[in-house]
Amino acid sequence: MHGMAPPEPPTATDRARQAAVLIAAVAQAILPSLPALAGWGVQIGQRANAEGPLPVTPAGYAFAIWGPIFAWCLAHAVWQALPDNGRDTLLRRAGWAFAAAMAGNALWALVFQSGGPAWATALILAGIAAAAVLSLARLASFPLPLRRDQVWLLAAQLGLLAGWVSVAALVSLAVAL
């Protein structure tokens, strides 16, 4: 081992990305609960069902999938914030777009729960879907094989998020139209 250079420390940009992912994951997990926690706004499932009997509006229970997605995103956020993961090449590639997708989810929750117009929520969801798919594409371009932690704490849950938010964006667009 004598003569080997020490590993490169994370850069300020790495630390900023780690913080952005952590903050966005916490925000997307907490903001949908504002009606229950603070009495502000209308719960997402209730608002979706209050829109009327549209053929594309999901049943209220369909929104339960977001609990596991948000929990998995929180697990990812904690894992990626570990000091040794700051300089991880895969996290550098996918992290900023992933943070944007989660921050977009938090913004969407605020707009939707406050009664924002359907066109605004559709545009926000389209942006979230674009960010999630971009992050997933950056991940897919990474040379294989991925480590087990990269598979379970990034790839699997990012795929789940990208898939569900893409479906939500299409439903929202149909409702807006």
CSV table of C-alpha atoms in Angstrom, one decimal:
chain,number,residue,atom,x,y,z
A,1,MET,CA,0.0,0.0,0.0
A,2,HIS,CA,3.0,2.3,0.3
A,3,GLY,CA,3.0,4.9,-2.4
A,4,MET,CA,-0.8,4.8,-3.1
A,5,ALA,CA,-2.5,8.1,-3.2
A,6,PRO,CA,-5.3,8.7,-0.7
A,7,PRO,CA,-8.8,8.7,-2.2
A,8,GLU,CA,-10.0,12.0,-3.6
A,9,PRO,CA,-12.2,13.8,-1.1
A,10,PRO,CA,-15.7,14.9,-2.1
A,11,THR,CA,-15.8,18.3,-3.7
A,12,ALA,CA,-18.0,21.2,-2.6
A,13,THR,CA,-20.3,20.4,-5.6
A,14,ASP,CA,-20.6,16.8,-4.3
A,15,ARG,CA,-21.6,18.0,-0.9
A,16,ALA,CA,-24.1,20.5,-2.3
A,17,ARG,CA,-25.6,17.6,-4.4
A,18,GLN,CA,-25.8,15.4,-1.3
A,19,ALA,CA,-27.5,18.1,0.7
A,20,ALA,CA,-30.0,18.9,-2.2
A,21,VAL,CA,-31.0,15.2,-2.5
A,22,LEU,CA,-31.4,14.9,1.3
A,23,ILE,CA,-33.5,18.1,1.5
A,24,ALA,CA,-35.6,17.2,-1.5
A,25,ALA,CA,-36.3,13.7,-0.2
A,26,VAL,CA,-37.4,15.1,3.2
A,27,ALA,CA,-39.6,17.8,1.6
A,28,GLN,CA,-41.3,15.3,-0.8
A,29,ALA,CA,-42.1,13.0,2.2
A,30,ILE,CA,-43.4,15.7,4.5
A,31,LEU,CA,-45.3,18.2,2.3
A,32,PRO,CA,-48.0,15.8,1.2
A,33,SER,CA,-48.9,15.4,4.9
A,34,LEU,CA,-49.5,19.1,5.6
A,35,PRO,CA,-53.3,18.7,5.6
A,36,ALA,CA,-53.0,16.1,8.3
A,37,LEU,CA,-50.1,17.7,10.3
A,38,ALA,CA,-51.0,21.3,10.0
A,39,GLY,CA,-54.6,21.5,8.8
A,40,TRP,CA,-53.4,23.3,5.6
A,41,GLY,CA,-54.8,22.3,2.2
A,42,VAL,CA,-56.8,19.3,1.1
A,43,GLN,CA,-55.4,15.7,1.3
A,44,ILE,CA,-54.2,14.6,-2.2
A,45,GLY,CA,-56.5,11.5,-2.4
A,46,GLN,CA,-59.5,13.6,-1.3
A,47,ARG,CA,-58.8,16.4,-3.8
A,48,ALA,CA,-58.3,13.9,-6.6
A,49,ASN,CA,-61.7,12.3,-5.8
A,50,ALA,CA,-63.4,15.7,-5.4
A,51,GLU,CA,-62.5,16.6,-9.0
A,52,GLY,CA,-65.5,14.5,-10.1
A,53,PRO,CA,-66.1,11.2,-11.7
A,54,LEU,CA,-63.5,11.5,-14.5
A,55,PRO,CA,-62.6,8.2,-16.1
A,56,VAL,CA,-58.9,8.8,-15.6
A,57,THR,CA,-58.9,9.8,-12.0
A,58,PRO,CA,-57.4,7.1,-9.8
A,59,ALA,CA,-59.1,5.8,-6.8
A,60,GLY,CA,-58.0,7.4,-3.5
A,61,TYR,CA,-56.2,4.2,-2.4
A,62,ALA,CA,-54.0,4.4,-5.5
A,63,PHE,CA,-52.1,7.2,-3.8
A,64,ALA,CA,-50.9,4.8,-1.1
A,65,ILE,CA,-48.0,3.7,-3.4
A,66,TRP,CA,-46.3,7.0,-2.7
A,67,GLY,CA,-45.7,6.1,1.0
A,68,PRO,CA,-43.2,3.3,0.1
A,69,ILE,CA,-41.8,5.4,-2.8
A,70,PHE,CA,-41.1,8.3,-0.4
A,71,ALA,CA,-39.7,6.0,2.3
A,72,TRP,CA,-37.3,4.4,-0.3
A,73,CYS,CA,-36.3,7.9,-1.5
A,74,LEU,CA,-35.5,8.8,2.1
A,75,ALA,CA,-33.4,5.7,2.5
A,76,HIS,CA,-31.6,6.6,-0.7
A,77,ALA,CA,-31.0,10.2,0.5
A,78,VAL,CA,-29.4,9.0,3.8
A,79,TRP,CA,-27.3,6.5,2.0
A,80,GLN,CA,-26.0,8.9,-0.7
A,81,ALA,CA,-25.3,11.5,2.0
A,82,LEU,CA,-22.7,9.2,3.7
A,83,PRO,CA,-19.2,10.7,3.5
A,84,ASP,CA,-17.8,7.9,1.4
A,85,ASN,CA,-20.6,8.3,-1.2
A,86,GLY,CA,-19.8,11.9,-1.9
A,87,ARG,CA,-17.5,11.1,-4.8
A,88,ASP,CA,-19.4,8.2,-6.2
A,89,THR,CA,-19.5,8.5,-10.0
A,90,LEU,CA,-23.0,7.1,-10.3
A,91,LEU,CA,-24.4,9.4,-7.8
A,92,ARG,CA,-22.6,12.3,-9.5
A,93,ARG,CA,-24.3,11.4,-12.8
A,94,ALA,CA,-27.8,10.8,-11.5
A,95,GLY,CA,-28.0,12.9,-8.3
A,96,TRP,CA,-28.9,16.4,-9.5
A,97,ALA,CA,-31.8,15.2,-11.7
A,98,PHE,CA,-33.0,12.9,-8.9
A,99,ALA,CA,-33.0,15.9,-6.5
A,100,ALA,CA,-35.0,17.9,-9.1
A,101,ALA,CA,-37.6,15.1,-9.4
A,102,MET,CA,-38.0,14.9,-5.6
A,103,ALA,CA,-38.1,18.7,-5.2
A,104,GLY,CA,-40.7,18.7,-8.0
A,105,ASN,CA,-42.8,16.2,-6.0
A,106,ALA,CA,-42.7,18.6,-3.0
A,107,LEU,CA,-43.8,21.5,-5.2
A,108,TRP,CA,-46.5,19.5,-6.8
A,109,ALA,CA,-47.9,18.5,-3.4
A,110,LEU,CA,-48.1,22.2,-2.4
A,111,VAL,CA,-49.8,23.3,-5.6
A,112,PHE,CA,-52.2,20.4,-5.8
A,113,GLN,CA,-53.2,20.5,-2.1
A,114,SER,CA,-53.8,24.3,-2.3
A,115,GLY,CA,-56.2,23.8,-5.1
A,116,GLY,CA,-53.9,24.9,-7.9
A,117,PRO,CA,-55.2,24.7,-11.5
A,118,ALA,CA,-55.0,21.4,-13.3
A,119,TRP,CA,-52.8,22.9,-16.0
A,120,ALA,CA,-50.2,23.9,-13.4
A,121,THR,CA,-50.1,20.5,-11.7
A,122,ALA,CA,-49.9,18.8,-15.2
A,123,LEU,CA,-46.9,21.0,-16.1
A,124,ILE,CA,-45.2,20.3,-12.7
A,125,LEU,CA,-45.7,16.5,-13.1
A,126,ALA,CA,-44.3,16.6,-16.6
A,127,GLY,CA,-41.2,18.3,-15.3
A,128,ILE,CA,-40.9,15.7,-12.5
A,129,ALA,CA,-41.2,12.9,-15.0
A,130,ALA,CA,-38.6,14.5,-17.2
A,131,ALA,CA,-36.2,14.9,-14.3
A,132,ALA,CA,-36.8,11.3,-13.1
A,133,VAL,CA,-36.4,9.8,-16.6
A,134,LEU,CA,-33.2,11.9,-17.1
A,135,SER,CA,-31.8,10.6,-13.9
A,136,LEU,CA,-32.7,7.0,-14.8
A,137,ALA,CA,-31.2,7.5,-18.3
A,138,ARG,CA,-27.9,8.7,-16.7
A,139,LEU,CA,-28.0,5.7,-14.5
A,140,ALA,CA,-28.7,3.3,-17.4
A,141,SER,CA,-25.6,4.7,-19.3
A,142,PHE,CA,-23.4,3.7,-16.4
A,143,PRO,CA,-21.1,0.7,-17.1
A,144,LEU,CA,-22.4,-2.5,-15.5
A,145,PRO,CA,-22.3,-4.2,-13.1
A,146,LEU,CA,-23.7,-2.1,-10.3
A,147,ARG,CA,-22.9,-2.8,-6.7
A,148,ARG,CA,-25.7,-4.2,-4.6
A,149,ASP,CA,-26.1,-0.9,-2.7
A,150,GLN,CA,-26.4,1.0,-6.0
A,151,VAL,CA,-29.0,-1.4,-7.2
A,152,TRP,CA,-31.2,-1.3,-4.1
A,153,LEU,CA,-30.7,2.3,-2.9
A,154,LEU,CA,-30.7,4.0,-6.3
A,155,ALA,CA,-31.6,2.0,-9.4
A,156,ALA,CA,-34.6,0.1,-8.2
A,157,GLN,CA,-36.4,2.9,-6.4
A,158,LEU,CA,-35.5,5.5,-9.1
A,159,GLY,CA,-37.1,3.2,-11.6
A,160,LEU,CA,-40.2,2.9,-9.4
A,161,LEU,CA,-40.4,6.7,-9.0
A,162,ALA,CA,-39.8,7.4,-12.7
A,163,GLY,CA,-42.5,4.9,-13.6
A,164,TRP,CA,-45.2,6.1,-11.2
A,165,VAL,CA,-44.6,9.8,-11.8
A,166,SER,CA,-44.7,9.2,-15.6
A,167,VAL,CA,-48.1,7.6,-15.1
A,168,ALA,CA,-49.2,10.4,-12.9
A,169,ALA,CA,-48.1,13.0,-15.5
A,170,LEU,CA,-50.2,11.3,-18.2
A,171,VAL,CA,-53.3,11.1,-15.9
A,172,SER,CA,-52.8,14.7,-14.9
A,173,LEU,CA,-52.5,15.8,-18.5
A,174,ALA,CA,-55.7,13.9,-19.4
A,175,VAL,CA,-57.5,15.6,-16.5
A,176,ALA,CA,-56.2,19.0,-17.5
A,177,LEU,CA,-57.4,18.5,-21.0
